[in-house]
């Protein structure tokens, strides 16, 4: 397998964490996603993946998989140990709910292509920064409420890290970088503190943009 | 089971389609999501689901599930027939990839809470409409490219409708309503034409906003 990724991408961070939890050591290729012509830098990557987005995982069978959560579900089905979802149906749903509350309700509003587009339609730089903080704040508050109602163990969905923790960790790091201290969400802060003790998480977070 | 939903929500439409494909007839309760105080209208719903978003599915065990894709994965694990994902691992990943290319790359940029927020930060109404068209255009073009590379059957991921078709159908209907004819994406147009022949899809699309 080969992972196409970027060090600042939190979606790529999710896949790196999943691979590390599974103990899978794969070749990595860096694809720049910042800067006006970032997506033009690697024509051979655009040939393989016309959208140019990261992460993408090339399987041993030569199939290119995209979308971080689809890649993580694939890894979990193909390499079942350790599982990235709990066993009980309702708990599996809860892990996926929190993963999507981040991957579909927060992160899509924040990537470079979106913030760049806001600038193109005339939104000022300080309003773009506040836009990002707004959606992180709304989204993590929702996650905190989900945890208050359903959390039963050390991590988001039980006593082992799951797909939900994999999505939470990079988003929490980026929240702190955006000037939003995690202590306003005590359950999230406690889970993230535990995740920082796990090398698969600590070694694979997103790098800062600057 | 009981489904909390709104007739205009395309995320709720996905769950209605999944339930119909599974032949599950569940009680439905309408939750208004439009208008300035839409989320304040049902305090008893906010008690159950503090975010106030739809869809939400209350299981027979009294667990409230949120996030449409998490609900659909739950339904597929709990009621396996007919399956909403193909059998082969790479094909399952492809179905999830297309589902997420819509549910995580297009739809999160379009819902009322996002377009209302754009207005609050000073983006003009005509620019908000073009914002929506832009992300639908970019996103469906990406889906068309994915289909060109990986489609092997009548539907997105094989010869049976999957989670991918469930996400595509409401998004395609809303694209047409936004003034984007589907014939610019011939593979999508062909799949959607086939889906329109299936009552589970035709009867459960999103209603227009007006």
mmCIF file of C-alpha atoms in Angstrom:
data_model
loop_
_atom_site.group_PDB
_atom_site.id
_atom_site.type_symbol
_atom_site.label_atom_id
_atom_site.label_comp_id
_atom_site.label_asym_id
_atom_site.label_seq_id
_atom_site.Cartn_x
_atom_site.Cartn_y
_atom_site.Cartn_z
ATOM 1 C CA UNK A 1 0.000 0.000 0.000
ATOM 2 C CA UNK A 2 1.018 3.602 -0.548
ATOM 3 C CA UNK A 3 -0.426 6.677 1.149
ATOM 4 C CA UNK A 4 -0.610 10.021 -0.637
ATOM 5 C CA UNK A 5 -0.879 12.710 1.993
ATOM 6 C CA UNK A 6 0.083 16.120 3.268
ATOM 7 C CA UNK A 7 1.463 16.855 6.710
ATOM 8 C CA UNK A 8 -1.009 19.677 7.419
ATOM 9 C CA UNK A 9 -4.155 17.799 6.314
ATOM 10 C CA UNK A 10 -6.261 16.613 9.230
ATOM 11 C CA UNK A 11 -8.024 14.126 6.938
ATOM 12 C CA UNK A 12 -4.613 12.622 6.094
ATOM 13 C CA UNK A 13 -3.779 12.618 9.804
ATOM 14 C CA UNK A 14 -6.817 10.393 10.421
ATOM 15 C CA UNK A 15 -5.548 7.783 7.967
ATOM 16 C CA UNK A 16 -1.998 7.914 9.378
ATOM 17 C CA UNK A 17 -3.403 7.300 12.877
ATOM 18 C CA UNK A 18 -5.547 4.387 11.641
ATOM 19 C CA UNK A 19 -2.575 2.797 9.873
ATOM 20 C CA UNK A 20 -0.430 3.227 13.001
ATOM 21 C CA UNK A 21 -3.127 1.691 15.256
ATOM 22 C CA UNK A 22 -3.280 -1.289 12.894
ATOM 23 C CA UNK A 23 0.523 -1.554 12.927
ATOM 24 C CA UNK A 24 0.653 -1.092 9.145
ATOM 25 C CA UNK A 25 3.798 0.568 7.833
ATOM 26 C CA UNK A 26 3.148 1.920 4.351
ATOM 27 C CA UNK A 27 5.071 3.995 1.847
ATOM 28 C CA UNK A 28 4.081 7.683 1.989
ATOM 29 C CA UNK A 29 4.251 10.349 -0.686
ATOM 30 C CA UNK A 30 3.828 14.027 0.166
ATOM 31 C CA UNK A 31 1.370 16.022 -1.963
ATOM 32 C CA UNK A 32 1.423 19.782 -1.317
ATOM 33 C CA UNK A 33 -2.091 21.157 -0.734
ATOM 34 C CA UNK A 34 -1.276 24.772 0.146
ATOM 35 C CA UNK A 35 -0.427 27.689 -2.116
ATOM 36 C CA UNK A 36 -2.269 28.878 -5.227
ATOM 37 C CA UNK A 37 -0.879 26.210 -7.537
ATOM 38 C CA UNK A 38 -0.447 23.453 -4.999
ATOM 39 C CA UNK A 39 -2.656 21.075 -6.944
ATOM 40 C CA UNK A 40 -0.703 21.685 -10.133
ATOM 41 C CA UNK A 41 2.616 20.631 -8.699
ATOM 42 C CA UNK A 42 2.291 16.926 -9.293
ATOM 43 C CA UNK A 43 0.791 16.147 -12.701
ATOM 44 C CA UNK A 44 1.478 12.458 -12.148
ATOM 45 C CA UNK A 45 -0.701 12.606 -9.016
ATOM 46 C CA UNK A 46 -3.535 14.313 -10.872
ATOM 47 C CA UNK A 47 -3.296 11.526 -13.421
ATOM 48 C CA UNK A 48 -3.879 9.010 -10.625
ATOM 49 C CA UNK A 49 -6.363 11.149 -8.661
ATOM 50 C CA UNK A 50 -8.032 13.873 -10.761
ATOM 51 C CA UNK A 51 -9.416 15.726 -7.722
ATOM 52 C CA UNK A 52 -5.886 16.121 -6.390
ATOM 53 C CA UNK A 53 -7.130 15.897 -2.815
ATOM 54 C CA UNK A 54 -5.473 13.987 0.003
ATOM 55 C CA UNK A 55 -5.475 11.492 1.573
ATOM 56 C CA UNK A 56 -5.556 8.723 -1.022
ATOM 57 C CA UNK A 57 -4.492 5.133 -0.438
ATOM 58 C CA UNK A 58 -3.241 2.925 -3.251
ATOM 59 C CA UNK A 59 -4.027 -0.661 -2.284
ATOM 60 C CA UNK A 60 -1.791 -3.650 -2.980
ATOM 61 C CA UNK A 61 -4.263 -4.514 -5.759
ATOM 62 C CA UNK A 62 -3.634 -1.139 -7.419
ATOM 63 C CA UNK A 63 -6.994 0.411 -6.474
ATOM 64 C CA UNK A 64 -6.855 4.052 -5.396
ATOM 65 C CA UNK A 65 -9.129 4.757 -2.429
ATOM 66 C CA UNK A 66 -10.109 8.292 -1.445
ATOM 67 C CA UNK A 67 -12.131 9.893 1.384
ATOM 68 C CA UNK A 68 -10.529 9.337 4.775
ATOM 69 C CA UNK A 69 -13.514 7.630 6.429
ATOM 70 C CA UNK A 70 -13.968 5.259 3.484
ATOM 71 C CA UNK A 71 -10.256 4.399 3.708
ATOM 72 C CA UNK A 72 -10.511 3.804 7.468
ATOM 73 C CA UNK A 73 -13.590 1.546 7.057
ATOM 74 C CA UNK A 74 -11.651 -0.358 4.363
ATOM 75 C CA UNK A 75 -8.627 -0.795 6.630
ATOM 76 C CA UNK A 76 -10.899 -1.985 9.439
ATOM 77 C CA UNK A 77 -12.583 -4.570 7.215
ATOM 78 C CA UNK A 78 -9.331 -5.755 5.658
ATOM 79 C CA UNK A 79 -7.172 -5.766 8.806
ATOM 80 C CA UNK A 80 -9.694 -6.381 11.618
ATOM 81 C CA UNK A 81 -7.254 -6.185 14.566
ATOM 82 C CA UNK A 82 -7.347 -4.031 16.590
ATOM 83 C CA UNK A 83 -10.916 -3.003 15.641
ATOM 84 C CA UNK A 84 -11.579 0.682 14.971
ATOM 85 C CA UNK A 85 -15.271 0.302 15.824
ATOM 86 C CA UNK A 86 -16.880 -1.160 18.988
ATOM 87 C CA UNK A 87 -18.740 -4.463 18.817
ATOM 88 C CA UNK A 88 -22.317 -3.520 19.732
ATOM 89 C CA UNK A 89 -24.451 -2.049 16.945
ATOM 90 C CA UNK A 90 -25.558 1.039 18.898
ATOM 91 C CA UNK A 91 -21.964 1.704 19.974
ATOM 92 C CA UNK A 92 -20.710 1.328 16.419
ATOM 93 C CA UNK A 93 -23.352 3.841 15.339
ATOM 94 C CA UNK A 94 -22.246 6.217 18.097
ATOM 95 C CA UNK A 95 -18.585 6.019 17.028
ATOM 96 C CA UNK A 96 -19.596 6.749 13.435
ATOM 97 C CA UNK A 97 -21.886 9.563 14.567
ATOM 98 C CA UNK A 98 -19.065 11.371 16.356
ATOM 99 C CA UNK A 99 -16.670 10.704 13.469
ATOM 100 C CA UNK A 100 -19.190 12.277 11.066
ATOM 101 C CA UNK A 101 -20.047 15.134 13.444
ATOM 102 C CA UNK A 102 -16.417 16.124 12.870
ATOM 103 C CA UNK A 103 -15.694 14.876 9.342
ATOM 104 C CA UNK A 104 -19.000 16.072 7.840
ATOM 105 C CA UNK A 105 -20.149 18.932 10.120
ATOM 106 C CA UNK A 106 -16.890 20.724 11.021
ATOM 107 C CA UNK A 107 -13.982 19.894 8.745
ATOM 108 C CA UNK A 108 -15.659 20.485 5.324
ATOM 109 C CA UNK A 109 -16.139 24.143 6.263
ATOM 110 C CA UNK A 110 -12.442 24.706 7.026
ATOM 111 C CA UNK A 111 -10.053 23.362 4.361
ATOM 112 C CA UNK A 112 -7.841 25.682 2.259
ATOM 113 C CA UNK A 113 -10.059 25.393 -0.830
ATOM 114 C CA UNK A 114 -13.049 26.686 1.159
ATOM 115 C CA UNK A 115 -11.298 29.501 3.004
ATOM 116 C CA UNK A 116 -9.630 30.559 -0.262
ATOM 117 C CA UNK A 117 -13.043 30.662 -1.944
ATOM 118 C CA UNK A 118 -14.452 32.839 0.860
ATOM 119 C CA UNK A 119 -11.630 35.290 0.135
ATOM 120 C CA UNK A 120 -12.450 35.218 -3.578
ATOM 121 C CA UNK A 121 -16.060 36.243 -2.893
ATOM 122 C CA UNK A 122 -14.912 39.184 -0.786
ATOM 123 C CA UNK A 123 -14.943 37.926 2.792
ATOM 124 C CA UNK A 124 -12.184 39.685 4.760
ATOM 125 C CA UNK A 125 -9.282 37.733 6.273
ATOM 126 C CA UNK A 126 -10.353 38.372 9.862
ATOM 127 C CA UNK A 127 -13.892 37.232 9.070
ATOM 128 C CA UNK A 128 -12.514 34.062 7.482
ATOM 129 C CA UNK A 129 -10.541 33.310 10.654
ATOM 130 C CA UNK A 130 -13.691 33.878 12.714
ATOM 131 C CA UNK A 131 -15.679 31.705 10.271
ATOM 132 C CA UNK A 132 -13.331 28.819 11.039
ATOM 133 C CA UNK A 133 -13.519 29.390 14.800
ATOM 134 C CA UNK A 134 -17.318 29.615 14.623
ATOM 135 C CA UNK A 135 -17.762 26.219 12.992
ATOM 136 C CA UNK A 136 -15.174 24.547 15.219
ATOM 137 C CA UNK A 137 -16.940 25.994 18.287
ATOM 138 C CA UNK A 138 -20.420 24.934 17.139
ATOM 139 C CA UNK A 139 -19.181 21.513 16.086
ATOM 140 C CA UNK A 140 -17.119 20.651 19.149
ATOM 141 C CA UNK A 141 -19.942 21.853 21.404
ATOM 142 C CA UNK A 142 -22.179 19.349 19.618
ATOM 143 C CA UNK A 143 -19.563 16.620 20.103
ATOM 144 C CA UNK A 144 -19.304 17.499 23.810
ATOM 145 C CA UNK A 145 -23.101 17.122 24.096
ATOM 146 C CA UNK A 146 -22.944 13.758 22.347
ATOM 147 C CA UNK A 147 -20.268 12.637 24.807
ATOM 148 C CA UNK A 148 -22.320 13.858 27.781
ATOM 149 C CA UNK A 149 -25.196 11.662 26.619
ATOM 150 C CA UNK A 150 -23.446 8.551 25.390
ATOM 151 C CA UNK A 151 -19.827 8.291 26.536
ATOM 152 C CA UNK A 152 -19.295 5.149 28.616
ATOM 153 C CA UNK A 153 -15.514 4.635 28.713
ATOM 154 C CA UNK A 154 -12.082 6.237 28.552
ATOM 155 C CA UNK A 155 -12.370 7.197 24.920
ATOM 156 C CA UNK A 156 -15.229 8.481 22.772
ATOM 157 C CA UNK A 157 -16.975 5.143 22.302
ATOM 158 C CA UNK A 158 -15.739 2.766 24.944
ATOM 159 C CA UNK A 159 -12.388 1.768 26.416
ATOM 160 C CA UNK A 160 -10.468 1.529 23.167
ATOM 161 C CA UNK A 161 -9.798 4.269 20.619
ATOM 162 C CA UNK A 162 -12.153 4.104 17.640
ATOM 163 C CA UNK A 163 -12.826 5.886 14.367
ATOM 164 C CA UNK A 164 -14.388 8.641 16.490
ATOM 165 C CA UNK A 165 -11.163 9.342 18.401
ATOM 166 C CA UNK A 166 -9.282 9.214 15.092
ATOM 167 C CA UNK A 167 -11.431 12.092 13.808
ATOM 168 C CA UNK A 168 -11.481 13.982 17.097
ATOM 169 C CA UNK A 169 -7.729 14.138 17.684
ATOM 170 C CA UNK A 170 -6.641 16.191 14.615
ATOM 171 C CA UNK A 171 -9.688 18.462 14.922
ATOM 172 C CA UNK A 172 -8.929 19.147 18.597
ATOM 173 C CA UNK A 173 -5.306 20.011 17.793
ATOM 174 C CA UNK A 174 -6.453 22.427 15.097
ATOM 175 C CA UNK A 175 -8.998 23.964 17.481
ATOM 176 C CA UNK A 176 -6.203 24.791 19.924
ATOM 177 C CA UNK A 177 -4.158 26.279 17.084
ATOM 178 C CA UNK A 178 -7.157 28.430 16.097
ATOM 179 C CA UNK A 179 -7.158 29.873 19.627
ATOM 180 C CA UNK A 180 -9.916 27.705 21.120
ATOM 181 C CA UNK A 181 -8.736 26.104 24.376
ATOM 182 C CA UNK A 182 -10.112 22.590 24.833
ATOM 183 C CA UNK A 183 -10.947 23.110 28.515
ATOM 184 C CA UNK A 184 -14.266 24.664 27.462
ATOM 185 C CA UNK A 185 -15.201 21.100 26.440
ATOM 186 C CA UNK A 186 -14.122 19.021 29.461
ATOM 187 C CA UNK A 187 -15.045 15.605 28.083
ATOM 188 C CA UNK A 188 -13.236 16.270 24.818
ATOM 189 C CA UNK A 189 -10.222 17.642 26.709
ATOM 190 C CA UNK A 190 -10.058 14.493 28.864
ATOM 191 C CA UNK A 191 -10.259 12.151 25.860
ATOM 192 C CA UNK A 192 -7.641 14.126 23.925
ATOM 193 C CA UNK A 193 -5.283 14.093 26.933
ATOM 194 C CA UNK A 194 -5.522 10.285 26.942
ATOM 195 C CA UNK A 195 -4.991 10.091 23.175
ATOM 196 C CA UNK A 196 -1.812 12.178 23.465
ATOM 197 C CA UNK A 197 -0.348 9.288 25.490
ATOM 198 C CA UNK A 198 -0.771 6.897 22.579
ATOM 199 C CA UNK A 199 2.100 7.066 20.048
ATOM 200 C CA UNK A 200 -0.184 6.215 17.086
ATOM 201 C CA UNK A 201 -1.982 9.490 17.816
ATOM 202 C CA UNK A 202 0.847 11.642 19.195
ATOM 203 C CA UNK A 203 3.138 10.857 16.239
ATOM 204 C CA UNK A 204 0.543 11.396 13.510
ATOM 205 C CA UNK A 205 -1.302 14.632 14.225
ATOM 206 C CA UNK A 206 -1.575 17.374 11.606
ATOM 207 C CA UNK A 207 1.382 19.762 11.299
ATOM 208 C CA UNK A 208 0.672 23.499 11.690
ATOM 209 C CA UNK A 209 -0.114 25.406 8.470
ATOM 210 C CA UNK A 210 2.615 28.006 8.814
ATOM 211 C CA UNK B 1 -38.237 2.943 15.515
ATOM 212 C CA UNK B 2 -39.133 6.563 14.966
ATOM 213 C CA UNK B 3 -37.613 8.971 12.446
ATOM 214 C CA UNK B 4 -37.317 12.677 13.183
ATOM 215 C CA UNK B 5 -36.978 14.461 9.877
ATOM 216 C CA UNK B 6 -37.822 17.372 7.650
ATOM 217 C CA UNK B 7 -39.209 17.109 4.154
ATOM 218 C CA UNK B 8 -36.647 19.526 2.643
ATOM 219 C CA UNK B 9 -33.565 17.956 4.272
ATOM 220 C CA UNK B 10 -31.515 15.913 1.847
ATOM 221 C CA UNK B 11 -29.816 14.142 4.781
ATOM 222 C CA UNK B 12 -33.268 13.058 6.008
ATOM 223 C CA UNK B 13 -34.117 11.999 2.456
ATOM 224 C CA UNK B 14 -31.149 9.605 2.529
ATOM 225 C CA UNK B 15 -32.492 7.861 5.639
ATOM 226 C CA UNK B 16 -36.038 7.682 4.237
ATOM 227 C CA UNK B 17 -34.668 6.023 1.082
ATOM 228 C CA UNK B 18 -32.607 3.542 3.137
ATOM 229 C CA UNK B 19 -35.626 2.621 5.272
ATOM 230 C CA UNK B 20 -37.757 2.173 2.158
ATOM 231 C CA UNK B 21 -35.136 -0.018 0.462
ATOM 232 C CA UNK B 22 -35.066 -2.197 3.599
ATOM 233 C CA UNK B 23 -38.857 -2.342 3.624
ATOM 234 C CA UNK B 24 -38.975 -0.775 7.099
ATOM 235 C CA UNK B 25 -42.051 1.290 7.836
ATOM 236 C CA UNK B 26 -41.346 3.595 10.779
ATOM 237 C CA UNK B 27 -43.204 6.367 12.545
ATOM 238 C CA UNK B 28 -42.099 9.814 11.341
ATOM 239 C CA UNK B 29 -42.162 13.149 13.102
ATOM 240 C CA UNK B 30 -41.629 16.407 11.217
ATOM 241 C CA UNK B 31 -39.105 18.860 12.675
ATOM 242 C CA UNK B 32 -39.053 22.253 10.939
ATOM 243 C CA UNK B 33 -35.503 23.283 10.011
ATOM 244 C CA UNK B 34 -36.214 26.501 8.093
ATOM 245 C CA UNK B 35 -37.009 29.985 9.395
ATOM 246 C CA UNK B 36 -35.158 32.018 12.017
ATOM 247 C CA UNK B 37 -36.561 30.159 15.011
ATOM 248 C CA UNK B 38 -37.064 26.784 13.403
ATOM 249 C CA UNK B 39 -34.917 25.035 15.968
ATOM 250 C CA UNK B 40 -36.806 26.629 18.849
ATOM 251 C CA UNK B 41 -40.175 25.287 17.784
ATOM 252 C CA UNK B 42 -39.951 21.917 19.443
ATOM 253 C CA UNK B 43 -38.455 22.100 22.931
ATOM 254 C CA UNK B 44 -39.254 18.450 23.480
ATOM 255 C CA UNK B 45 -37.106 17.597 20.438
ATOM 256 C CA UNK B 46 -34.200 19.684 21.712
ATOM 257 C CA UNK B 47 -34.511 17.777 24.982
ATOM 258 C CA UNK B 48 -34.028 14.545 23.044
ATOM 259 C CA UNK B 49 -31.486 15.927 20.535
ATOM 260 C CA UNK B 50 -29.731 19.096 21.766
ATOM 261 C CA UNK B 51 -28.310 19.937 18.324
ATOM 262 C CA UNK B 52 -31.818 20.020 16.921
ATOM 263 C CA UNK B 53 -30.594 18.726 13.568
ATOM 264 C CA UNK B 54 -32.316 16.128 11.432
ATOM 265 C CA UNK B 55 -32.413 13.283 10.675
ATOM 266 C CA UNK B 56 -32.411 11.389 13.960
ATOM 267 C CA UNK B 57 -33.590 7.835 14.446
ATOM 268 C CA UNK B 58 -34.890 6.585 17.786
ATOM 269 C CA UNK B 59 -34.230 2.855 17.909
ATOM 270 C CA UNK B 60 -36.530 0.258 19.443
ATOM 271 C CA UNK B 61 -34.070 0.183 22.353
ATOM 272 C CA UNK B 62 -34.590 3.905 22.964
ATOM 273 C CA UNK B 63 -31.199 5.011 21.620
ATOM 274 C CA UNK B 64 -31.243 8.180 19.508
ATOM 275 C CA UNK B 65 -28.956 7.911 16.479
ATOM 276 C CA UNK B 66 -27.864 10.970 14.516
ATOM 277 C CA UNK B 67 -25.809 11.598 11.351
ATOM 278 C CA UNK B 68 -27.444 10.129 8.262
ATOM 279 C CA UNK B 69 -24.524 7.926 7.195
ATOM 280 C CA UNK B 70 -24.130 6.503 10.708
ATOM 281 C CA UNK B 71 -27.864 5.731 10.728
ATOM 282 C CA UNK B 72 -27.634 4.049 7.314
ATOM 283 C CA UNK B 73 -24.632 1.920 8.378
ATOM 284 C CA UNK B 74 -26.618 0.945 11.506
ATOM 285 C CA UNK B 75 -29.664 -0.037 9.452
ATOM 286 C CA UNK B 76 -27.446 -2.066 7.131
ATOM 287 C CA UNK B 77 -25.830 -3.949 10.030
ATOM 288 C CA UNK B 78 -29.118 -4.515 11.852
ATOM 289 C CA UNK B 79 -31.280 -5.377 8.831
ATOM 290 C CA UNK B 80 -28.807 -6.869 6.339
ATOM 291 C CA UNK B 81 -31.241 -7.469 3.449
ATOM 292 C CA UNK B 82 -31.080 -6.013 0.888
ATOM 293 C CA UNK B 83 -27.494 -4.867 1.505
ATOM 294 C CA UNK B 84 -26.708 -1.173 1.060
ATOM 295 C CA UNK B 85 -23.043 -1.893 0.374
ATOM 296 C CA UNK B 86 -21.494 -4.266 -2.207
ATOM 297 C CA UNK B 87 -19.735 -7.441 -1.070
ATOM 298 C CA UNK B 88 -16.126 -6.911 -2.213
ATOM 299 C CA UNK B 89 -13.944 -4.753 0.039
ATOM 300 C CA UNK B 90 -12.745 -2.417 -2.722
ATOM 301 C CA UNK B 91 -16.313 -1.996 -3.981
ATOM 302 C CA UNK B 92 -17.566 -1.258 -0.478
ATOM 303 C CA UNK B 93 -14.846 1.372 -0.172
ATOM 304 C CA UNK B 94 -15.898 2.876 -3.508
ATOM 305 C CA UNK B 95 -19.552 3.110 -2.445
ATOM 306 C CA UNK B 96 -18.506 4.823 0.783
ATOM 307 C CA UNK B 97 -16.125 7.117 -1.128
ATOM 308 C CA UNK B 98 -18.905 8.400 -3.376
ATOM 309 C CA UNK B 99 -21.298 8.692 -0.434
ATOM 310 C CA UNK B 100 -18.731 10.820 1.413
ATOM 311 C CA UNK B 101 -17.787 12.824 -1.696
ATOM 312 C CA UNK B 102 -21.386 14.049 -1.454
ATOM 313 C CA UNK B 103 -22.135 13.923 2.283
ATOM 314 C CA UNK B 104 -18.784 15.398 3.375
ATOM 315 C CA UNK B 105 -17.555 17.416 0.363
ATOM 316 C CA UNK B 106 -20.760 18.976 -1.041
ATOM 317 C CA UNK B 107 -23.683 18.931 1.366
ATOM 318 C CA UNK B 108 -21.969 20.454 4.469
ATOM 319 C CA UNK B 109 -21.375 23.669 2.512
ATOM 320 C CA UNK B 110 -25.060 24.082 1.586
ATOM 321 C CA UNK B 111 -27.468 23.656 4.522
ATOM 322 C CA UNK B 112 -29.602 26.547 5.856
ATOM 323 C CA UNK B 113 -27.385 27.121 8.904
ATOM 324 C CA UNK B 114 -24.368 27.674 6.623
ATOM 325 C CA UNK B 115 -26.029 29.880 4.022
ATOM 326 C CA UNK B 116 -27.666 31.909 6.830
ATOM 327 C CA UNK B 117 -24.248 32.396 8.424
ATOM 328 C CA UNK B 118 -22.792 33.614 5.119
ATOM 329 C CA UNK B 119 -25.529 36.247 5.058
ATOM 330 C CA UNK B 120 -24.699 37.238 8.636
ATOM 331 C CA UNK B 121 -21.068 37.924 7.712
ATOM 332 C CA UNK B 122 -22.126 40.154 4.828
ATOM 333 C CA UNK B 123 -22.156 37.887 1.782
ATOM 334 C CA UNK B 124 -24.864 39.070 -0.639
ATOM 335 C CA UNK B 125 -27.832 36.842 -1.511
ATOM 336 C CA UNK B 126 -26.745 36.387 -5.130
ATOM 337 C CA UNK B 127 -23.242 35.420 -4.015
ATOM 338 C CA UNK B 128 -24.702 32.893 -1.582
ATOM 339 C CA UNK B 129 -26.711 31.301 -4.403
ATOM 340 C CA UNK B 130 -23.557 31.154 -6.528
ATOM 341 C CA UNK B 131 -21.610 29.734 -3.535
ATOM 342 C CA UNK B 132 -24.058 26.819 -3.452
ATOM 343 C CA UNK B 133 -23.884 26.263 -7.205
ATOM 344 C CA UNK B 134 -20.067 26.399 -7.093
ATOM 345 C CA UNK B 135 -19.718 23.604 -4.523
ATOM 346 C CA UNK B 136 -22.370 21.453 -6.181
ATOM 347 C CA UNK B 137 -20.581 21.876 -9.526
ATOM 348 C CA UNK B 138 -17.128 21.103 -8.107
ATOM 349 C CA UNK B 139 -18.457 18.178 -6.100
ATOM 350 C CA UNK B 140 -20.581 16.511 -8.784
ATOM 351 C CA UNK B 141 -17.729 16.919 -11.273
ATOM 352 C CA UNK B 142 -15.557 14.987 -8.816
ATOM 353 C CA UNK B 143 -18.258 12.311 -8.491
ATOM 354 C CA UNK B 144 -18.506 12.059 -12.307
ATOM 355 C CA UNK B 145 -14.720 11.508 -12.445
ATOM 356 C CA UNK B 146 -14.969 8.819 -9.786
ATOM 357 C CA UNK B 147 -17.699 7.104 -11.827
ATOM 358 C CA UNK B 148 -15.625 7.334 -15.015
ATOM 359 C CA UNK B 149 -12.807 5.483 -13.234
ATOM 360 C CA UNK B 150 -14.641 2.928 -11.164
ATOM 361 C CA UNK B 151 -18.277 2.459 -12.195
ATOM 362 C CA UNK B 152 -18.921 -1.134 -13.262
ATOM 363 C CA UNK B 153 -22.714 -1.532 -13.210
ATOM 364 C CA UNK B 154 -26.089 0.134 -13.555
ATOM 365 C CA UNK B 155 -25.768 2.128 -10.360
ATOM 366 C CA UNK B 156 -22.850 3.884 -8.683
ATOM 367 C CA UNK B 157 -21.208 0.780 -7.235
ATOM 368 C CA UNK B 158 -22.531 -2.234 -9.077
ATOM 369 C CA UNK B 159 -25.916 -3.517 -10.201
ATOM 370 C CA UNK B 160 -27.824 -2.731 -7.015
ATOM 371 C CA UNK B 161 -28.411 0.661 -5.388
ATOM 372 C CA UNK B 162 -26.037 1.298 -2.493
ATOM 373 C CA UNK B 163 -25.306 3.945 0.119
ATOM 374 C CA UNK B 164 -23.663 5.908 -2.715
ATOM 375 C CA UNK B 165 -26.872 6.109 -4.763
ATOM 376 C CA UNK B 166 -28.745 7.024 -1.574
ATOM 377 C CA UNK B 167 -26.501 10.077 -1.186
ATOM 378 C CA UNK B 168 -26.406 10.920 -4.888
ATOM 379 C CA UNK B 169 -30.152 11.015 -5.505
ATOM 380 C CA UNK B 170 -31.167 13.911 -3.181
ATOM 381 C CA UNK B 171 -28.049 15.891 -4.125
ATOM 382 C CA UNK B 172 -28.799 15.491 -7.833
ATOM 383 C CA UNK B 173 -32.386 16.662 -7.351
ATOM 384 C CA UNK B 174 -31.163 19.722 -5.476
ATOM 385 C CA UNK B 175 -28.581 20.419 -8.194
ATOM 386 C CA UNK B 176 -31.351 20.574 -10.779
ATOM 387 C CA UNK B 177 -33.333 22.905 -8.515
ATOM 388 C CA UNK B 178 -30.279 25.154 -8.199
ATOM 389 C CA UNK B 179 -30.225 25.498 -11.990
ATOM 390 C CA UNK B 180 -27.560 22.905 -12.772
ATOM 391 C CA UNK B 181 -28.811 20.442 -15.415
ATOM 392 C CA UNK B 182 -27.535 16.914 -14.822
ATOM 393 C CA UNK B 183 -26.690 16.319 -18.484
ATOM 394 C CA UNK B 184 -23.325 18.006 -17.927
ATOM 395 C CA UNK B 185 -22.497 14.860 -15.881
ATOM 396 C CA UNK B 186 -23.673 12.032 -18.178
ATOM 397 C CA UNK B 187 -22.850 9.141 -15.848
ATOM 398 C CA UNK B 188 -24.618 10.785 -12.927
ATOM 399 C CA UNK B 189 -27.603 11.629 -15.149
ATOM 400 C CA UNK B 190 -27.865 7.994 -16.277
ATOM 401 C CA UNK B 191 -27.735 6.633 -12.720
ATOM 402 C CA UNK B 192 -30.278 9.161 -11.458
ATOM 403 C CA UNK B 193 -32.648 8.319 -14.331
ATOM 404 C CA UNK B 194 -32.526 4.675 -13.224
ATOM 405 C CA UNK B 195 -33.047 5.616 -9.567
ATOM 406 C CA UNK B 196 -36.157 7.616 -10.484
ATOM 407 C CA UNK B 197 -37.713 4.308 -11.580
ATOM 408 C CA UNK B 198 -37.355 2.859 -8.083
ATOM 409 C CA UNK B 199 -40.210 3.853 -5.729
ATOM 410 C CA UNK B 200 -37.939 3.848 -2.635
ATOM 411 C CA UNK B 201 -36.054 6.698 -4.300
ATOM 412 C CA UNK B 202 -38.816 8.433 -6.257
ATOM 413 C CA UNK B 203 -41.105 8.632 -3.212
ATOM 414 C CA UNK B 204 -38.499 9.868 -0.749
ATOM 415 C CA UNK B 205 -36.552 12.684 -2.381
ATOM 416 C CA UNK B 206 -36.171 16.079 -0.677
ATOM 417 C CA UNK B 207 -39.050 18.540 -1.104
ATOM 418 C CA UNK B 208 -38.244 21.976 -2.576
ATOM 419 C CA UNK B 209 -37.404 24.721 -0.038
ATOM 420 C CA UNK B 210 -40.037 27.178 -1.160
#
